[in-house]
């Protein structure tokens, strides 16, 4: 499902099976930060579900490695793609 637009916790719950649905594990590879988009709704749902594990994945796809980039990439020194929205 498309989670790139602003939504509430209740809209997200409806998309995932309603208020009775719950999940023990939440893997968030969609959010680009705590504010905006679906990020807040995902966090609120995880809290409401009392999930056992919440994992936020920072996508390496935002980085633009160069010939000199050492792997694994360091977040603080690797350039970010202009199209990444970060």
Tab-separated table of N, CA, C and O in Angstrom:
chain	number	residue	atom	x	y	z
A	1	UNK	N	0.837	-1.182	0.000
A	1	UNK	CA	0.000	0.000	0.000
A	1	UNK	C	0.881	1.244	0.000
A	1	UNK	O	2.007	1.204	0.459
A	2	UNK	N	0.344	2.331	-0.496
A	2	UNK	CA	1.077	3.581	-0.597
A	2	UNK	C	0.974	4.338	0.715
A	2	UNK	O	-0.082	4.795	1.089
A	3	UNK	N	2.116	4.494	1.390
A	3	UNK	CA	2.122	5.198	2.667
A	3	UNK	C	2.868	6.519	2.584
A	3	UNK	O	3.388	7.011	3.559
A	4	UNK	N	2.930	7.096	1.398
A	4	UNK	CA	3.704	8.320	1.221
A	4	UNK	C	2.910	9.586	1.544
A	4	UNK	O	3.479	10.646	1.634
A	5	UNK	N	1.614	9.480	1.730
A	5	UNK	CA	0.820	10.669	2.024
A	5	UNK	C	0.570	10.778	3.524
A	5	UNK	O	0.731	9.830	4.270
A	6	UNK	N	0.176	11.968	3.960
A	6	UNK	CA	-0.137	12.216	5.365
A	6	UNK	C	-1.368	11.416	5.748
A	6	UNK	O	-2.373	11.429	5.054
A	7	UNK	N	-1.294	10.678	6.836
A	7	UNK	CA	-2.447	9.894	7.289
A	7	UNK	C	-2.452	9.826	8.804
A	7	UNK	O	-1.448	10.081	9.448
A	8	UNK	N	-3.603	9.451	9.331
A	8	UNK	CA	-3.731	9.309	10.775
A	8	UNK	C	-3.540	7.846	11.168
A	8	UNK	O	-3.556	6.947	10.332
A	9	UNK	N	-3.379	7.636	12.451
A	9	UNK	CA	-3.277	6.279	12.997
A	9	UNK	C	-4.491	5.458	12.589
A	9	UNK	O	-4.378	4.298	12.212
A	10	UNK	N	-5.669	6.060	12.617
A	10	UNK	CA	-6.913	5.332	12.337
A	10	UNK	C	-7.043	4.961	10.859
A	10	UNK	O	-7.546	3.901	10.524
A	11	UNK	N	-6.549	5.841	9.983
A	11	UNK	CA	-6.546	5.510	8.557
A	11	UNK	C	-5.611	4.333	8.286
A	11	UNK	O	-5.947	3.432	7.534
A	12	UNK	N	-4.452	4.350	8.917
A	12	UNK	CA	-3.501	3.253	8.736
A	12	UNK	C	-4.075	1.954	9.289
A	12	UNK	O	-3.995	0.904	8.649
A	13	UNK	N	-4.684	2.003	10.470
A	13	UNK	CA	-5.295	0.797	11.044
A	13	UNK	C	-6.366	0.241	10.118
A	13	UNK	O	-6.455	-0.976	9.935
A	14	UNK	N	-7.164	1.105	9.526
A	14	UNK	CA	-8.211	0.657	8.603
A	14	UNK	C	-7.594	-0.059	7.396
A	14	UNK	O	-8.124	-1.078	6.939
A	15	UNK	N	-6.466	0.456	6.901
A	15	UNK	CA	-5.795	-0.171	5.763
A	15	UNK	C	-5.229	-1.544	6.120
A	15	UNK	O	-5.081	-2.403	5.251
A	16	UNK	N	-4.922	-1.741	7.407
A	16	UNK	CA	-4.258	-2.971	7.838
A	16	UNK	C	-5.183	-3.947	8.555
A	16	UNK	O	-4.716	-4.850	9.231
A	17	UNK	N	-6.483	-3.779	8.419
A	17	UNK	CA	-7.406	-4.749	8.988
A	17	UNK	C	-8.334	-4.226	10.058
A	17	UNK	O	-9.050	-4.992	10.684
A	18	UNK	N	-8.327	-2.944	10.314
A	18	UNK	CA	-9.237	-2.356	11.287
A	18	UNK	C	-8.624	-2.236	12.672
A	18	UNK	O	-7.503	-2.660	12.927
A	19	UNK	N	-9.394	-1.688	13.577
A	19	UNK	CA	-8.898	-1.426	14.939
A	19	UNK	C	-8.640	-2.694	15.727
A	19	UNK	O	-7.906	-2.677	16.704
A	20	UNK	N	-9.255	-3.794	15.340
A	20	UNK	CA	-9.053	-5.057	16.044
A	20	UNK	C	-7.749	-5.741	15.640
A	20	UNK	O	-7.265	-6.612	16.348
A	21	UNK	N	-7.197	-5.350	14.496
A	21	UNK	CA	-5.945	-5.953	14.027
A	21	UNK	C	-4.785	-5.451	14.889
A	21	UNK	O	-4.817	-4.336	15.400
A	22	UNK	N	-3.795	-6.296	15.069
A	22	UNK	CA	-2.584	-5.864	15.765
A	22	UNK	C	-1.405	-6.669	15.235
A	22	UNK	O	-1.571	-7.729	14.646
A	23	UNK	N	-0.234	-6.132	15.471
A	23	UNK	CA	0.979	-6.765	14.980
A	23	UNK	C	2.023	-6.769	16.088
A	23	UNK	O	2.174	-5.783	16.802
A	24	UNK	N	2.728	-7.867	16.228
A	24	UNK	CA	3.785	-7.970	17.227
A	24	UNK	C	5.073	-7.314	16.750
A	24	UNK	O	5.885	-6.863	17.546
A	25	UNK	N	5.265	-7.301	15.426
A	25	UNK	CA	6.496	-6.784	14.859
A	25	UNK	C	6.166	-5.759	13.775
A	25	UNK	O	5.353	-6.033	12.913
A	26	UNK	N	6.817	-4.608	13.838
A	26	UNK	CA	6.622	-3.562	12.845
A	26	UNK	C	7.988	-3.247	12.243
A	26	UNK	O	8.938	-2.934	12.961
A	27	UNK	N	8.074	-3.358	10.926
A	27	UNK	CA	9.301	-3.098	10.178
A	27	UNK	C	9.020	-1.906	9.270
A	27	UNK	O	8.313	-2.038	8.283
A	28	UNK	N	9.560	-0.754	9.610
A	28	UNK	CA	9.290	0.472	8.858
A	28	UNK	C	10.468	0.816	7.959
A	28	UNK	O	11.491	1.317	8.411
A	29	UNK	N	10.304	0.554	6.672
A	29	UNK	CA	11.313	0.903	5.680
A	29	UNK	C	10.767	1.979	4.738
A	29	UNK	O	11.276	2.182	3.654
A	30	UNK	N	9.705	2.631	5.146
A	30	UNK	CA	9.036	3.625	4.306
A	30	UNK	C	9.270	5.049	4.787
A	30	UNK	O	9.424	5.945	3.983
A	31	UNK	N	9.313	5.262	6.076
A	31	UNK	CA	9.396	6.602	6.640
A	31	UNK	C	10.715	7.275	6.330
A	31	UNK	O	11.739	6.630	6.215
A	32	UNK	N	10.646	8.605	6.218
A	32	UNK	CA	11.849	9.397	5.988
A	32	UNK	C	12.143	10.270	7.187
A	32	UNK	O	12.904	11.209	7.110
A	33	UNK	N	11.532	9.982	8.302
A	33	UNK	CA	11.746	10.744	9.525
A	33	UNK	C	10.478	10.715	10.348
A	33	UNK	O	9.460	10.175	9.934
A	34	UNK	N	10.546	11.289	11.534
A	34	UNK	CA	9.406	11.227	12.450
A	34	UNK	C	8.239	12.096	11.991
A	34	UNK	O	7.084	11.756	12.210
A	35	UNK	N	8.521	13.212	11.357
A	35	UNK	CA	7.463	14.124	10.923
A	35	UNK	C	7.088	13.904	9.464
A	35	UNK	O	7.943	13.637	8.637
A	36	UNK	N	5.834	14.036	9.151
A	36	UNK	CA	5.363	13.992	7.767
A	36	UNK	C	5.075	12.594	7.262
A	36	UNK	O	5.512	11.605	7.818
A	37	UNK	N	4.308	12.531	6.208
A	37	UNK	CA	3.958	11.246	5.607
A	37	UNK	C	3.244	10.348	6.590
A	37	UNK	O	2.426	10.784	7.376
A	38	UNK	N	3.573	9.086	6.559
A	38	UNK	CA	2.907	8.107	7.406
A	38	UNK	C	3.680	7.813	8.684
A	38	UNK	O	3.239	7.016	9.500
A	39	UNK	N	4.802	8.450	8.889
A	39	UNK	CA	5.687	8.129	10.013
A	39	UNK	C	4.992	8.164	11.367
A	39	UNK	O	5.098	7.228	12.158
A	40	UNK	N	4.300	9.243	11.651
A	40	UNK	CA	3.633	9.383	12.953
A	40	UNK	C	2.551	8.322	13.118
A	40	UNK	O	2.415	7.735	14.190
A	41	UNK	N	1.800	8.037	12.061
A	41	UNK	CA	0.752	7.022	12.133
A	41	UNK	C	1.339	5.640	12.422
A	41	UNK	O	0.787	4.882	13.224
A	42	UNK	N	2.467	5.319	11.797
A	42	UNK	CA	3.108	4.023	12.031
A	42	UNK	C	3.557	3.914	13.486
A	42	UNK	O	3.332	2.896	14.148
A	43	UNK	N	4.171	4.972	14.002
A	43	UNK	CA	4.612	4.963	15.401
A	43	UNK	C	3.433	4.842	16.364
A	43	UNK	O	3.493	4.093	17.345
A	44	UNK	N	2.347	5.573	16.090
A	44	UNK	CA	1.168	5.514	16.958
A	44	UNK	C	0.532	4.127	16.933
A	44	UNK	O	0.098	3.615	17.970
A	45	UNK	N	0.474	3.514	15.760
A	45	UNK	CA	-0.078	2.154	15.660
A	45	UNK	C	0.790	1.164	16.424
A	45	UNK	O	0.279	0.329	17.166
A	46	UNK	N	2.099	1.254	16.257
A	46	UNK	CA	3.002	0.341	16.961
A	46	UNK	C	2.814	0.454	18.469
A	46	UNK	O	2.785	-0.559	19.182
A	47	UNK	N	2.639	1.673	18.945
A	47	UNK	CA	2.413	1.881	20.380
A	47	UNK	C	1.060	1.295	20.806
A	47	UNK	O	0.969	0.602	21.820
A	48	UNK	N	0.019	1.547	20.020
A	48	UNK	CA	-1.320	1.033	20.346
A	48	UNK	C	-1.356	-0.496	20.333
A	48	UNK	O	-2.065	-1.114	21.115
A	49	UNK	N	-0.577	-1.099	19.441
A	49	UNK	CA	-0.532	-2.561	19.340
A	49	UNK	C	0.352	-3.183	20.417
A	49	UNK	O	0.388	-4.388	20.562
A	50	UNK	N	1.094	-2.337	21.137
A	50	UNK	CA	2.039	-2.834	22.132
A	50	UNK	C	2.968	-3.860	21.486
A	50	UNK	O	3.166	-4.957	22.002
A	51	UNK	N	3.498	-3.503	20.323
A	51	UNK	CA	4.312	-4.439	19.542
A	51	UNK	C	5.569	-4.826	20.304
A	51	UNK	O	6.083	-4.064	21.113
A	52	UNK	N	6.040	-6.030	20.052
A	52	UNK	CA	7.230	-6.555	20.717
A	52	UNK	C	8.507	-5.919	20.182
A	52	UNK	O	9.477	-5.759	20.911
A	53	UNK	N	8.499	-5.587	18.888
A	53	UNK	CA	9.697	-5.040	18.267
A	53	UNK	C	9.305	-4.062	17.171
A	53	UNK	O	8.516	-4.387	16.296
A	54	UNK	N	9.855	-2.854	17.247
A	54	UNK	CA	9.674	-1.859	16.198
A	54	UNK	C	11.042	-1.618	15.585
A	54	UNK	O	11.996	-1.285	16.286
A	55	UNK	N	11.152	-1.799	14.269
A	55	UNK	CA	12.418	-1.595	13.580
A	55	UNK	C	12.246	-0.494	12.539
A	55	UNK	O	11.364	-0.588	11.697
A	56	UNK	N	13.074	0.526	12.656
A	56	UNK	CA	13.103	1.592	11.658
A	56	UNK	C	14.339	1.362	10.799
A	56	UNK	O	15.452	1.256	11.319
A	57	UNK	N	14.148	1.281	9.499
A	57	UNK	CA	15.250	1.021	8.586
A	57	UNK	C	15.537	2.279	7.778
A	57	UNK	O	14.670	2.763	7.060
A	58	UNK	N	16.739	2.780	7.922
A	58	UNK	CA	17.161	3.906	7.115
A	58	UNK	C	17.621	3.353	5.780
A	58	UNK	O	18.551	2.559	5.718
A	59	UNK	N	16.979	3.750	4.727
A	59	UNK	CA	17.275	3.189	3.414
A	59	UNK	C	18.612	3.671	2.877
A	59	UNK	O	18.856	4.857	2.734
A	60	UNK	N	19.468	2.722	2.561
A	60	UNK	CA	20.760	3.068	1.975
A	60	UNK	C	20.595	3.629	0.571
A	60	UNK	O	21.530	4.196	0.017
A	61	UNK	N	19.413	3.491	-0.015
A	61	UNK	CA	19.152	3.994	-1.355
A	61	UNK	C	19.213	5.503	-1.475
A	61	UNK	O	19.230	6.041	-2.571
A	62	UNK	N	19.261	6.219	-0.354
A	62	UNK	CA	19.338	7.684	-0.415
A	62	UNK	C	20.758	8.177	-0.648
A	62	UNK	O	20.971	9.321	-0.983
A	63	UNK	N	21.724	7.297	-0.450
A	63	UNK	CA	23.123	7.717	-0.538
A	63	UNK	C	23.667	7.640	-1.956
A	63	UNK	O	23.231	6.851	-2.768
A	64	UNK	N	24.636	8.490	-2.223
A	64	UNK	CA	25.270	8.546	-3.542
A	64	UNK	C	26.771	8.297	-3.348
A	64	UNK	O	27.572	9.230	-3.216
A	65	UNK	N	27.151	7.017	-3.294
A	65	UNK	CA	28.560	6.721	-3.063
A	65	UNK	C	29.433	7.200	-4.218
A	65	UNK	O	28.988	7.296	-5.358
A	66	UNK	N	30.658	7.513	-3.897
A	66	UNK	CA	31.635	7.936	-4.901
A	66	UNK	C	32.709	6.856	-5.027
A	66	UNK	O	32.679	5.852	-4.307
A	67	UNK	N	33.669	7.078	-5.896
A	67	UNK	CA	34.785	6.127	-6.056
A	67	UNK	C	35.567	5.974	-4.752
A	67	UNK	O	36.140	4.929	-4.484
A	68	UNK	N	35.585	7.011	-3.925
A	68	UNK	CA	36.352	6.994	-2.679
A	68	UNK	C	35.553	6.477	-1.490
A	68	UNK	O	36.095	6.334	-0.399
A	69	UNK	N	34.283	6.200	-1.652
A	69	UNK	CA	33.439	5.762	-0.545
A	69	UNK	C	33.888	4.393	-0.052
A	69	UNK	O	34.035	3.455	-0.825
A	70	UNK	N	34.108	4.307	1.256
A	70	UNK	CA	34.461	3.035	1.880
A	70	UNK	C	33.180	2.340	2.326
A	70	UNK	O	32.224	2.987	2.752
A	71	UNK	N	33.142	1.039	2.210
A	71	UNK	CA	31.978	0.280	2.641
A	71	UNK	C	32.318	-0.502	3.893
A	71	UNK	O	33.416	-1.031	4.001
A	72	UNK	N	31.428	-0.588	4.872
A	72	UNK	CA	30.097	0.002	4.833
A	72	UNK	C	30.162	1.533	4.872
A	72	UNK	O	31.073	2.093	5.459
A	73	UNK	N	29.176	2.158	4.236
A	73	UNK	CA	29.152	3.610	4.116
A	73	UNK	C	28.903	4.256	5.472
A	73	UNK	O	28.098	3.768	6.257
A	74	UNK	N	29.570	5.366	5.715
A	74	UNK	CA	29.337	6.155	6.919
A	74	UNK	C	28.260	7.178	6.608
A	74	UNK	O	28.385	7.945	5.654
A	75	UNK	N	27.177	7.185	7.384
A	75	UNK	CA	26.062	8.095	7.120
A	75	UNK	C	26.478	9.558	7.159
A	75	UNK	O	25.943	10.377	6.434
A	76	UNK	N	27.417	9.889	8.029
A	76	UNK	CA	27.776	11.300	8.201
A	76	UNK	C	28.707	11.842	7.121
A	76	UNK	O	28.862	13.053	7.002
A	77	UNK	N	29.314	10.969	6.307
A	77	UNK	CA	30.251	11.457	5.292
A	77	UNK	C	29.858	11.097	3.862
A	77	UNK	O	30.448	11.606	2.924
A	78	UNK	N	28.867	10.235	3.672
A	78	UNK	CA	28.465	9.827	2.325
A	78	UNK	C	27.448	10.817	1.774
A	78	UNK	O	26.446	11.102	2.432
A	79	UNK	N	27.664	11.359	0.578
A	79	UNK	CA	26.707	12.308	-0.010
A	79	UNK	C	25.324	11.675	-0.194
A	79	UNK	O	25.207	10.473	-0.417
A	80	UNK	N	24.297	12.510	-0.093
A	80	UNK	CA	22.909	12.066	-0.251
A	80	UNK	C	22.402	12.514	-1.618
A	80	UNK	O	22.673	13.638	-2.047
A	81	UNK	N	21.662	11.638	-2.289
A	81	UNK	CA	21.078	11.974	-3.586
A	81	UNK	C	20.114	13.143	-3.419
A	81	UNK	O	19.352	13.198	-2.451
A	82	UNK	N	20.127	14.069	-4.375
A	82	UNK	CA	19.213	15.213	-4.316
A	82	UNK	C	17.760	14.756	-4.372
A	82	UNK	O	16.882	15.371	-3.801
A	83	UNK	N	17.481	13.657	-5.063
A	83	UNK	CA	16.120	13.161	-5.219
A	83	UNK	C	15.629	12.394	-4.000
A	83	UNK	O	14.475	11.948	-3.972
A	84	UNK	N	16.460	12.225	-2.962
A	84	UNK	CA	16.095	11.401	-1.808
A	84	UNK	C	15.054	12.044	-0.909
A	84	UNK	O	14.379	11.366	-0.141
A	85	UNK	N	14.910	13.357	-0.948
A	85	UNK	CA	13.930	14.027	-0.096
A	85	UNK	C	14.354	14.093	1.364
A	85	UNK	O	13.534	14.232	2.247
A	86	UNK	N	15.603	14.000	1.629
A	86	UNK	CA	16.115	14.032	3.006
A	86	UNK	C	16.663	15.397	3.347
A	86	UNK	O	17.296	16.030	2.604
